[in-house]
Coordinates of C-alpha atoms in Angstrom, one line a residue:
M15 CA 0.0 -0.1 -0.2
Q16 CA 1.4 3.2 -1.2
I17 CA 1.4 6.3 1.4
T18 CA 2.4 10.2 -0.1
H19 CA 2.1 12.6 2.1
S20 CA 1.5 16.3 0.8
S21 CA 1.0 20.2 2.4
H22 CA -2.7 19.5 0.3
R23 CA -4.5 17.3 0.5
F24 CA -7.4 16.3 -2.6
L25 CA -10.9 15.4 -2.7
I26 CA -11.7 13.4 -5.7
Y27 CA -15.9 13.8 -5.7
V28 CA -17.3 11.2 -8.4
V29 CA -21.3 11.8 -8.6
A30 CA -22.8 8.9 -10.2
Y31 CA -26.6 8.2 -11.8
E32 CA -27.2 5.0 -13.4
A33 CA -23.4 3.9 -13.9
E34 CA -22.7 0.5 -12.6
Q35 CA -22.3 -0.1 -16.5
H36 CA -19.2 2.9 -16.2
L37 CA -18.5 3.2 -13.0
H38 CA -16.3 0.0 -12.9
D39 CA -14.2 1.0 -15.6
L40 CA -14.1 4.3 -14.2
F41 CA -11.8 3.3 -11.7
E42 CA -9.6 0.6 -13.9
R43 CA -9.0 3.7 -15.9
I44 CA -8.1 6.1 -12.5
P45 CA -3.6 6.0 -12.2
Y46 CA -3.4 3.6 -9.8
E47 CA -0.6 5.4 -7.8
L48 CA -3.6 7.5 -6.8
F49 CA -4.5 5.7 -4.3
N50 CA -4.3 4.9 -1.1
R51 CA -2.7 7.6 -0.2
S52 CA -3.1 10.1 2.6
D53 CA -3.3 14.1 0.7
I54 CA -6.3 11.8 -1.6
H55 CA -10.1 11.2 -1.3
F56 CA -12.5 9.6 -3.8
L57 CA -16.0 9.8 -2.2
V58 CA -17.7 8.7 -5.1
S59 CA -22.5 10.0 -4.5
D60 CA -24.4 8.1 -6.2
D61 CA -28.0 9.5 -6.4
A62 CA -30.7 7.6 -6.0
S63 CA -30.2 5.1 -8.6
S64 CA -32.0 2.2 -9.1
D65 CA -29.1 0.2 -10.2
N66 CA -26.8 -1.6 -7.8
G67 CA -23.4 0.2 -9.5
P68 CA -22.6 1.7 -5.7
N69 CA -22.9 -2.5 -4.8
V70 CA -20.4 -3.4 -7.5
L71 CA -17.5 -0.2 -6.8
K72 CA -17.1 -1.9 -3.8
E73 CA -16.7 -5.1 -4.2
W74 CA -14.1 -4.4 -7.2
L75 CA -11.9 -1.5 -4.8
E76 CA -12.4 -4.3 -1.7
A77 CA -11.1 -6.5 -4.4
H78 CA -7.8 -4.4 -4.9
E79 CA -8.1 -3.3 -1.6
I80 CA -8.0 0.3 -1.9
Y81 CA -9.1 2.2 1.1
N82 CA -9.1 5.5 0.2
V83 CA -12.6 5.9 -1.4
T84 CA -16.5 6.3 0.3
I85 CA -18.8 5.8 -1.5
L86 CA -22.9 7.2 -0.2
K87 CA -26.0 7.0 -2.0
N88 CA -29.0 9.8 -1.2
R89 CA -32.3 7.9 -0.6
D90 CA -34.1 10.7 -2.8
N91 CA -33.0 12.4 -7.1
Q92 CA -31.0 15.0 -5.7
G93 CA -30.8 16.4 -9.2
Y94 CA -27.6 17.1 -10.9
G95 CA -26.3 20.1 -9.2
G96 CA -28.2 20.1 -6.0
N97 CA -25.9 15.7 -5.7
Q98 CA -22.4 17.9 -6.3
K99 CA -23.4 20.3 -3.6
I100 CA -22.9 17.8 -0.9
G101 CA -19.6 16.5 -2.3
F102 CA -18.7 20.5 -2.1
R103 CA -20.0 20.8 0.8
V104 CA -17.8 18.1 2.2
A105 CA -14.5 19.5 0.3
V106 CA -15.3 22.4 2.8
D107 CA -16.2 21.6 5.9
E108 CA -13.4 18.1 5.9
G109 CA -10.9 20.9 5.0
Y110 CA -9.7 19.3 1.8
D111 CA -7.8 22.7 -0.4
C112 CA -9.6 21.0 -4.1
V113 CA -11.8 19.8 -5.1
I114 CA -11.8 17.6 -8.8
L115 CA -15.5 17.0 -10.1
L116 CA -14.9 13.5 -12.1
H117 CA -18.4 12.6 -13.7
G118 CA -19.2 8.5 -12.8
D119 CA -20.0 7.4 -16.8
G120 CA -16.1 7.9 -17.9
Q121 CA -17.2 10.2 -20.7
Y122 CA -14.4 12.8 -19.2
T123 CA -10.7 10.8 -19.0
P124 CA -9.4 10.3 -15.0
E125 CA -6.6 9.6 -16.8
L126 CA -5.5 13.2 -16.7
L127 CA -6.1 13.3 -12.8
P128 CA -2.7 14.5 -11.9
E129 CA -3.0 17.1 -14.3
F130 CA -5.7 18.3 -11.7
M131 CA -3.7 18.1 -9.2
N132 CA 0.3 19.3 -10.7
I133 CA -1.7 22.8 -11.8
W134 CA -3.2 23.3 -8.6
K135 CA -0.2 23.2 -6.8
E136 CA 2.1 25.4 -9.3
S137 CA -0.7 28.6 -9.2
Q138 CA -2.9 27.1 -7.5
P139 CA -6.4 28.5 -9.0
D140 CA -9.7 29.9 -8.6
V141 CA -11.1 27.0 -11.1
I142 CA -10.0 24.6 -13.3
L143 CA -11.6 23.2 -16.6
G144 CA -10.7 20.8 -18.4
T145 CA -12.2 22.0 -21.9
R146 CA -12.9 19.8 -25.1
M147 CA -13.7 23.0 -27.7
H148 CA -10.0 23.6 -28.0
S149 CA -10.2 22.0 -31.4
T150 CA -13.7 21.9 -32.9
S151 CA -11.9 18.9 -35.4
S152 CA -11.0 16.9 -32.0
A153 CA -14.0 17.1 -31.2
R154 CA -15.9 16.2 -33.9
K155 CA -14.2 13.0 -33.9
G156 CA -14.3 12.2 -30.0
G157 CA -17.3 11.6 -31.3
M158 CA -19.4 15.3 -29.6
P159 CA -22.8 15.5 -32.5
L160 CA -23.1 18.8 -33.9
Y161 CA -25.6 19.9 -32.4
K162 CA -23.8 20.7 -29.3
L163 CA -21.0 21.5 -30.9
V164 CA -22.7 24.0 -32.4
G165 CA -24.9 24.5 -29.4
N166 CA -21.3 25.2 -27.4
R167 CA -20.3 27.2 -29.2
I168 CA -22.4 29.5 -30.1
L169 CA -23.6 29.7 -25.7
T170 CA -20.2 30.5 -24.4
T171 CA -19.7 32.7 -27.2
F172 CA -23.3 34.5 -25.7
Q173 CA -21.3 34.1 -22.2
N174 CA -17.6 35.2 -22.7
W175 CA -19.8 38.8 -24.6
L176 CA -21.8 38.7 -20.9
T177 CA -18.8 37.9 -18.0
G178 CA -15.8 39.9 -20.2
W179 CA -13.8 36.0 -19.9
K180 CA -12.6 34.4 -23.5
L181 CA -13.1 30.8 -21.9
S182 CA -13.5 28.0 -25.1
E183 CA -16.1 26.8 -23.0
Y184 CA -18.6 27.0 -20.0
H185 CA -20.3 23.2 -20.5
T186 CA -17.7 21.3 -19.6
G187 CA -18.4 18.9 -17.0
Y188 CA -14.3 17.5 -16.2
R189 CA -13.4 21.1 -13.7
A190 CA -11.8 22.0 -10.1
Y191 CA -12.7 24.3 -8.0
A192 CA -10.2 25.9 -5.0
T193 CA -12.7 25.3 -1.8
K194 CA -11.3 28.5 -0.6
F195 CA -13.5 30.0 -3.9
L196 CA -16.0 27.7 -2.5
A197 CA -16.2 28.8 0.5
S198 CA -16.3 32.4 -0.3
V199 CA -19.3 32.1 -2.6
P200 CA -23.1 30.4 -2.2
F201 CA -22.7 26.9 -4.4
E202 CA -26.2 25.6 -2.1
I203 CA -28.8 28.0 -3.0
N204 CA -27.6 26.9 -7.3
T205 CA -30.5 25.3 -9.0
N206 CA -30.0 21.2 -8.8
E207 CA -30.5 21.5 -12.3
F208 CA -28.3 20.7 -15.3
H209 CA -27.0 24.6 -15.3
F210 CA -25.4 24.4 -11.9
D211 CA -22.2 24.6 -13.4
T212 CA -22.7 27.7 -15.5
E213 CA -23.9 29.1 -12.7
I214 CA -21.2 28.0 -9.9
L215 CA -18.6 30.1 -13.2
L216 CA -20.8 33.1 -13.2
Q217 CA -19.9 33.6 -9.5
A218 CA -16.6 32.1 -10.5
A219 CA -16.9 35.4 -12.4
H220 CA -18.9 38.3 -10.5
V221 CA -15.9 38.0 -8.0
G222 CA -13.0 37.3 -10.2
A223 CA -12.1 34.2 -9.8
S224 CA -9.0 33.5 -11.5
V225 CA -9.7 30.2 -13.9
R226 CA -7.4 28.3 -15.8
E227 CA -7.9 25.5 -19.3
I228 CA -6.3 23.0 -19.3
E229 CA -7.3 20.7 -23.8
I230 CA -8.6 17.2 -22.9
P231 CA -10.2 14.5 -25.1
T232 CA -13.6 14.6 -26.5
F233 CA -15.5 11.6 -25.4
Y234 CA -19.2 10.3 -26.2
G235 CA -19.2 6.3 -26.0
N236 CA -22.1 4.3 -24.8
E237 CA -23.7 6.7 -22.1
V238 CA -26.8 7.6 -22.1
C239 CA -27.7 11.6 -21.9
R240 CA -29.8 13.1 -19.6
V241 CA -30.1 16.7 -20.2
P242 CA -32.9 18.0 -22.3
G243 CA -30.9 20.6 -24.4
L244 CA -33.4 23.4 -25.2
K245 CA -34.0 23.4 -21.6
Y246 CA -29.7 24.1 -20.4
A247 CA -30.0 26.8 -23.6
W248 CA -32.8 28.6 -22.0
D249 CA -31.5 28.3 -18.6
V250 CA -27.9 29.0 -19.7
V251 CA -28.8 31.8 -21.4
T252 CA -31.5 33.1 -18.6
A253 CA -28.6 32.7 -15.5
T254 CA -26.1 34.7 -17.3
I255 CA -28.2 37.9 -19.0
Q256 CA -29.9 38.1 -15.2
F257 CA -25.8 37.8 -14.3
K258 CA -26.1 40.6 -15.9
M259 CA -29.0 42.9 -15.1
H260 CA -27.2 41.7 -10.5
Q261 CA -24.1 43.3 -12.7
W262 CA -25.7 46.7 -13.6
G263 CA -28.2 47.2 -10.6
M264 CA -31.8 45.8 -12.4
L265 CA -31.9 43.6 -10.0
C266 CA -30.4 41.8 -6.9
S267 CA -30.2 37.5 -6.7
L268 CA -29.1 35.5 -3.8
K269 CA -26.4 34.4 -5.6
L270 CA -24.9 37.1 -6.7
R271 CA -25.3 39.2 -3.7
N272 CA -23.0 41.0 -1.6
L273 CA -20.0 38.9 -2.8
S274 CA -18.6 41.5 -5.6
T275 CA -15.6 42.9 -4.7
D276 CA -16.6 46.1 -6.8
R277 CA -18.9 47.5 -5.0
Y278 CA -18.0 50.7 -4.7
R279 CA -16.8 52.0 -8.0
D280 CA -14.5 55.0 -9.2
K281 CA -17.9 56.9 -10.9
T282 CA -16.0 60.2 -11.9
Q283 CA -14.9 59.5 -14.5
A284 CA -18.1 58.0 -16.2
E285 CA -19.1 61.0 -18.3
Y286 CA -23.1 62.3 -17.2
S287 CA -22.6 60.1 -13.6
S288 CA -23.4 62.5 -10.5
H289 CA -20.6 61.9 -9.4
A290 CA -18.1 63.8 -12.1
L291 CA -21.0 66.7 -11.7
A292 CA -20.4 67.1 -8.4
L293 CA -17.2 67.8 -8.8
D294 CA -17.7 70.5 -11.9
L295 CA -19.8 72.6 -9.5
L296 CA -17.2 72.2 -6.9
K297 CA -14.8 73.8 -9.9
K298 CA -17.6 76.4 -10.5
H299 CA -17.8 77.3 -7.5
K300 CA -14.1 77.4 -6.3
S301 CA -14.0 75.7 -2.7
Q302 CA -11.4 74.6 -0.9
K303 CA -11.6 72.4 2.0
V304 CA -14.5 70.4 0.8
L305 CA -15.7 67.7 3.6
D306 CA -17.0 64.6 1.7
L307 CA -19.8 62.6 4.4
G308 CA -19.9 58.9 3.5
C309 CA -16.7 59.0 0.6
G310 CA -16.0 55.6 1.2
L311 CA -13.3 54.2 -0.7
G312 CA -12.3 58.2 -1.6
H313 CA -12.7 58.2 -5.2
V314 CA -14.3 60.9 -5.1
A315 CA -12.4 62.9 -2.6
S316 CA -8.9 62.0 -4.4
Q317 CA -10.3 64.0 -7.6
C318 CA -10.9 67.5 -5.9
E319 CA -7.6 66.7 -3.9
R320 CA -6.0 66.3 -7.0
S321 CA -7.9 70.0 -7.9
G322 CA -5.9 71.1 -4.7
M323 CA -8.7 71.3 -2.7
E324 CA -8.5 69.8 0.4
V325 CA -10.9 67.1 1.7
T326 CA -12.0 66.1 5.1
G327 CA -13.4 62.2 4.5
V328 CA -16.4 60.5 7.4
D329 CA -17.3 57.3 6.9
C330 CA -17.0 53.7 8.7
V331 CA -15.2 52.5 5.4
R332 CA -11.8 52.7 5.9
P333 CA -10.8 55.1 1.8
L334 CA -7.9 53.8 -0.6
P335 CA -4.1 55.1 0.9
E336 CA -3.4 59.2 0.1
T337 CA -7.1 59.8 -1.4
M338 CA -7.5 62.7 0.7
T339 CA -5.7 65.5 3.7
E340 CA -8.7 63.6 6.7
F341 CA -10.2 60.8 8.2
H342 CA -12.5 60.3 10.2
S343 CA -14.2 57.0 11.1
A344 CA -17.7 57.1 12.3
N345 CA -20.8 55.9 11.1
L346 CA -22.9 58.7 9.7
E347 CA -25.8 56.3 10.7
T348 CA -25.4 56.4 14.7
D349 CA -22.3 58.4 15.0
V350 CA -22.2 62.1 16.2
L351 CA -20.5 64.1 13.0
P352 CA -17.7 64.1 14.6
V353 CA -16.7 67.7 12.5
S354 CA -19.4 70.5 11.6
I355 CA -20.1 71.4 8.6
R356 CA -18.8 75.7 9.1
D357 CA -15.8 75.0 8.6
F358 CA -16.0 74.2 5.3
D359 CA -16.5 74.9 2.4
A360 CA -18.3 73.0 0.4
V361 CA -19.9 69.9 1.7
L362 CA -20.8 66.9 0.0
L363 CA -22.9 64.0 0.8
L364 CA -23.3 61.7 -2.3
D365 CA -26.1 57.9 -2.2
V366 CA -26.1 58.4 1.3
I367 CA -29.1 60.1 3.2
E368 CA -31.2 56.9 0.6
H369 CA -28.6 54.7 3.7
L370 CA -29.9 56.8 6.7
A371 CA -33.4 54.9 8.4
N372 CA -33.7 58.8 8.9
P373 CA -32.4 61.2 7.2
E374 CA -34.4 64.5 8.3
D375 CA -33.1 63.8 11.7
F376 CA -29.8 63.8 9.9
L377 CA -30.0 66.7 8.1
L378 CA -31.7 69.0 10.9
S379 CA -28.7 67.7 13.9
M380 CA -26.1 68.9 10.9
R381 CA -27.5 72.6 10.1
N382 CA -27.8 73.6 13.4
D383 CA -24.7 71.3 15.0
D384 CA -22.8 74.9 16.3
R385 CA -20.6 72.5 18.9
N386 CA -17.0 74.5 17.6
H387 CA -19.5 77.7 19.0
P388 CA -20.2 76.9 22.8
A389 CA -22.5 78.2 24.6
D390 CA -21.0 81.9 24.3
A391 CA -24.1 83.2 23.1
L392 CA -25.7 82.8 26.1
Q393 CA -22.8 83.9 28.3
G394 CA -23.6 87.2 26.9
P395 CA -22.5 89.7 30.4
E396 CA -26.9 89.6 30.6
F397 CA -25.9 85.4 31.9
S398 CA -22.5 85.7 34.1
D399 CA -21.4 87.6 36.8
Q400 CA -18.1 89.3 35.8
P401 CA -18.6 92.4 33.2
Q402 CA -17.4 91.2 29.2
E403 CA -16.0 92.3 26.2
F404 CA -16.4 90.1 23.6
E405 CA -14.0 90.3 20.2
S406 CA -17.2 89.4 18.1
D407 CA -19.1 92.0 19.4
K408 CA -16.9 94.4 18.5
T409 CA -17.3 93.3 15.6
N410 CA -20.6 92.4 15.2
I411 CA -21.3 96.6 16.2
E412 CA -18.5 98.1 13.6
H413 CA -20.5 96.2 10.6
E414 CA -24.1 96.9 12.1
N415 CA -24.2 99.3 8.9
D416 CA -22.8 97.3 7.2
P417 CA -25.2 94.7 6.0
V418 CA -23.0 93.2 2.9
E419 CA -20.5 92.0 5.9
A420 CA -23.3 91.3 8.0
E421 CA -24.4 89.0 5.5
S422 CA -21.2 87.0 5.3
N423 CA -20.9 86.4 9.1
L424 CA -23.7 84.2 8.5
S425 CA -22.7 82.5 5.3
Q426 CA -23.5 79.2 4.3
P427 CA -21.5 76.1 3.1
L428 CA -22.3 74.7 -0.3
L429 CA -24.3 71.4 0.0
V430 CA -24.3 69.2 -3.0
L431 CA -26.8 66.3 -2.5
S432 CA -27.3 63.4 -4.5
T433 CA -29.6 60.8 -4.2
P434 CA -31.6 57.7 -6.7
N435 CA -35.2 58.6 -8.2
V436 CA -37.4 56.2 -7.6
A437 CA -39.7 57.6 -9.8
F438 CA -37.7 56.7 -12.6
A439 CA -39.5 55.4 -15.9
A440 CA -37.8 51.9 -16.0
I441 CA -39.1 51.3 -12.3
R442 CA -42.4 53.0 -13.4
L443 CA -43.2 50.3 -16.1
N444 CA -42.3 47.6 -13.4
L445 CA -44.5 48.8 -10.6
L446 CA -46.4 48.1 -13.6
M447 CA -45.8 44.9 -14.9
G448 CA -47.0 44.0 -10.8
Q449 CA -42.5 44.4 -10.5
F450 CA -41.0 45.6 -7.3
R451 CA -37.1 44.1 -8.0
Y452 CA -34.0 45.0 -5.3
A453 CA -30.7 45.5 -6.9
E454 CA -27.8 45.1 -5.7
R455 CA -27.0 48.3 -6.8
G456 CA -28.8 51.3 -8.1
I457 CA -32.3 52.6 -7.5
L458 CA -33.4 49.8 -5.5
D459 CA -30.0 49.3 -4.0
I460 CA -31.8 46.0 -1.0
T461 CA -29.6 48.4 1.4
H462 CA -31.3 51.4 0.6
K463 CA -33.8 51.7 3.5
R464 CA -35.6 55.0 2.2
L465 CA -36.1 56.0 -1.6
F466 CA -37.3 59.6 -2.5
T467 CA -39.3 60.8 -5.8
R468 CA -37.9 64.8 -6.9
R469 CA -40.6 66.1 -4.8
S470 CA -40.1 64.7 -2.1
L471 CA -36.4 64.8 -1.7
L472 CA -37.0 68.6 -2.3
Q473 CA -39.6 69.2 0.1
M474 CA -37.7 66.9 3.3
L475 CA -34.4 69.3 2.6
K476 CA -37.1 73.0 2.9
V477 CA -38.1 71.6 5.8
C478 CA -35.3 70.2 7.0
G479 CA -34.1 74.1 6.8
Y480 CA -31.8 73.7 3.2
E481 CA -32.5 77.0 0.7
I482 CA -32.5 75.0 -2.8
E483 CA -29.9 76.6 -5.5
R484 CA -30.4 74.4 -8.2
V485 CA -31.8 71.3 -8.5
H486 CA -29.9 68.6 -11.2
G487 CA -31.4 65.5 -13.4
V488 CA -28.8 62.9 -13.6
G489 CA -29.2 60.5 -16.1
V490 CA -28.4 56.4 -16.8
P491 CA -24.5 56.7 -16.0
F492 CA -24.5 54.3 -18.8
A493 CA -20.9 55.1 -19.2
A494 CA -20.0 53.6 -15.8
V495 CA -20.9 50.1 -16.3
M496 CA -20.6 49.8 -20.1
P497 CA -17.2 51.7 -20.7
G498 CA -16.4 52.8 -24.2
R499 CA -18.4 54.0 -27.5
T500 CA -21.4 52.9 -26.6
G501 CA -21.7 53.8 -23.0
R502 CA -21.5 57.3 -23.5
I503 CA -23.7 57.5 -26.4
L504 CA -26.9 55.9 -23.9
G505 CA -24.9 58.4 -21.2
W506 CA -25.4 60.8 -23.7
L507 CA -29.6 60.4 -24.5
A508 CA -29.6 59.2 -21.0
N509 CA -29.2 62.8 -19.8
L510 CA -30.7 64.8 -22.5
F511 CA -34.0 62.6 -21.2
A512 CA -33.7 63.7 -18.2
K513 CA -32.8 67.6 -18.5
L514 CA -35.9 67.9 -20.5
W515 CA -38.6 66.4 -18.0
P516 CA -35.8 64.8 -14.2
S517 CA -39.3 63.3 -12.3
L518 CA -39.7 60.8 -15.5
F519 CA -36.5 60.3 -17.1
A520 CA -33.8 61.2 -14.4
F521 CA -32.4 58.3 -12.9
Q522 CA -30.5 60.6 -10.2
I523 CA -31.7 63.2 -8.3
L524 CA -28.6 66.1 -7.5
V525 CA -29.1 68.7 -5.5
E526 CA -27.2 72.5 -4.3
C527 CA -28.2 74.1 -1.5
R528 CA -26.7 75.4 1.6
P529 CA -28.1 74.7 5.5
R530 CA -30.7 78.4 7.1
P531 CA -28.0 79.4 10.3
G532 CA -29.2 77.1 13.1
V533 CA -31.0 79.1 15.9
N534 CA -27.9 79.0 18.2
Q535 CA -25.8 80.2 15.0
V536 CA -28.7 83.5 15.4
L537 CA -27.7 83.9 18.2
R538 CA -24.1 84.0 18.0
D539 CA -24.3 85.7 15.2
A540 CA -27.5 88.7 16.6
I541 CA -26.2 92.1 16.6
R542 CA -25.4 93.2 20.4
I543 CA -27.1 97.0 20.2
H544 CA -26.7 96.6 24.0
E545 CA -25.6 94.8 27.1
V546 CA -25.8 95.8 30.8
T547 CA -23.8 94.3 33.4
S548 CA -25.7 92.1 36.0
E549 CA -25.0 95.0 38.5
E550 CA -26.5 97.5 36.2
N551 CA -29.7 94.5 35.6
A552 CA -30.3 93.9 38.8
S553 CA -30.1 98.0 39.8
V554 CA -32.6 98.2 37.0
I555 CA -35.2 95.6 37.4
I556 CA -35.1 97.2 41.1
K557 CA -36.0 100.5 39.8
N558 CA -38.6 99.4 38.0
L559 CA -40.0 97.5 41.0
N560 CA -40.7 100.7 43.0
H561 CA -41.8 102.4 40.0
T562 CA -44.3 99.3 39.9
E563 CA -45.2 99.8 44.0
S564 CA -45.2 103.4 44.2
H565 CA -48.4 103.6 41.6
G566 CA -49.9 100.9 42.8
I567 CA -49.8 98.6 40.0
P568 CA -51.2 94.4 41.2
E569 CA -48.1 92.2 40.5

């Protein structure tokens, strides 16, 4: 018995259904050096077959004294995809490094198992695919029917177009997965049907997994094909379109949700996007000190800094290095704002308020915050035991007759705010058809807590004490998800319609506004016409009381 120790553990998972005539031959072809090794284990899962395949294989294993093989038989049929889930769960839970999928009908050559393992040891890719489509002539010589070859080519071309990959085949059943990758995706909620192989590859594409392809021979023998061709093709096309719609933010699939590493996408370079428009507005207003609330990774802040602005960011997510001058870690939903907006000449609130459960409270607290000027307004001489003199009072008195200067003392920072428009035409059309689908990003981002129309947004800002200066309708940022000429043309058209009819065609609403002074600020900045000390104030009160008593006026 050969025992080989290795730093990597491999699970070779054999899925079988009605394969009594093939399992014996399959194991006869497996390189013998893979048996009885401590770093390799074979798991055979028979999916509730009516034949005697598992028992026949058991007898063969016992006759050859092979011990690193486990045979299971499902009580109920799980389907092709459901059967794979069993082996993948075992591979993850039992600490294997890589699982190799092998079909029990012998269609895929087991002689190449060592090559799969060597490739994984060399570069440890997330996925290894054994492709039969490296050569059309080879596939035909191996017995692949013409209709399957043509269908394979068409589907693969379509999937490459939507995923951005350049694979030669998506529809091979001979593949290997790193268990680290399997643990990172919710493969257990994928379909139990034959397009399970497609869905797990789409998950791999969504997370940017590494993929290697190796050439394998094509072999079609007397095995029974149980794949319903037309239904399978339809399922593959549907799943791939849903994958792309999820990436575009048009729906939210639980199979892909929260897997993307590109959630905080840089939209500053996308023409007609709200972030690009916000940058143009800051430059137009010649902003110097900018507060970026909900700054994310710092894409907008970085562009501001390059334009000569100083940016202070606030977010619970730490930004990329060297994207801003200063950063404060805070949760805008629960924490007190660590800075005052009045220390800045511009404030960015881009795609933030829809994530807050109480945006009205946030806007009010931000506007009324006067922490940088502690109760000075309430500590005037009339409230103090000692006479005090205030430099600010002198300034106010000096400019008492200068309304322009007095107004500048109450100047407020520019607030640039953007949020999705829930009354966008596509949302209205879906509602008309009885559809309301959340997405991973976009208007119906599943993390959004509040939804606004143009009218409800402006009404909220006015009620919360903000003066609206200008409102912009922002079109669908096609350039952010469709790079190239097509994205630019569609973006231009979307932006044109958003300007013409913003309540209907604006994907987002962007507002330029300024907070009106809060009560404390008004009190602090009030021009003091006359002030008296505490002693003077007391004498006046006594004099008034004496005057009241002498005239017999009751209290």
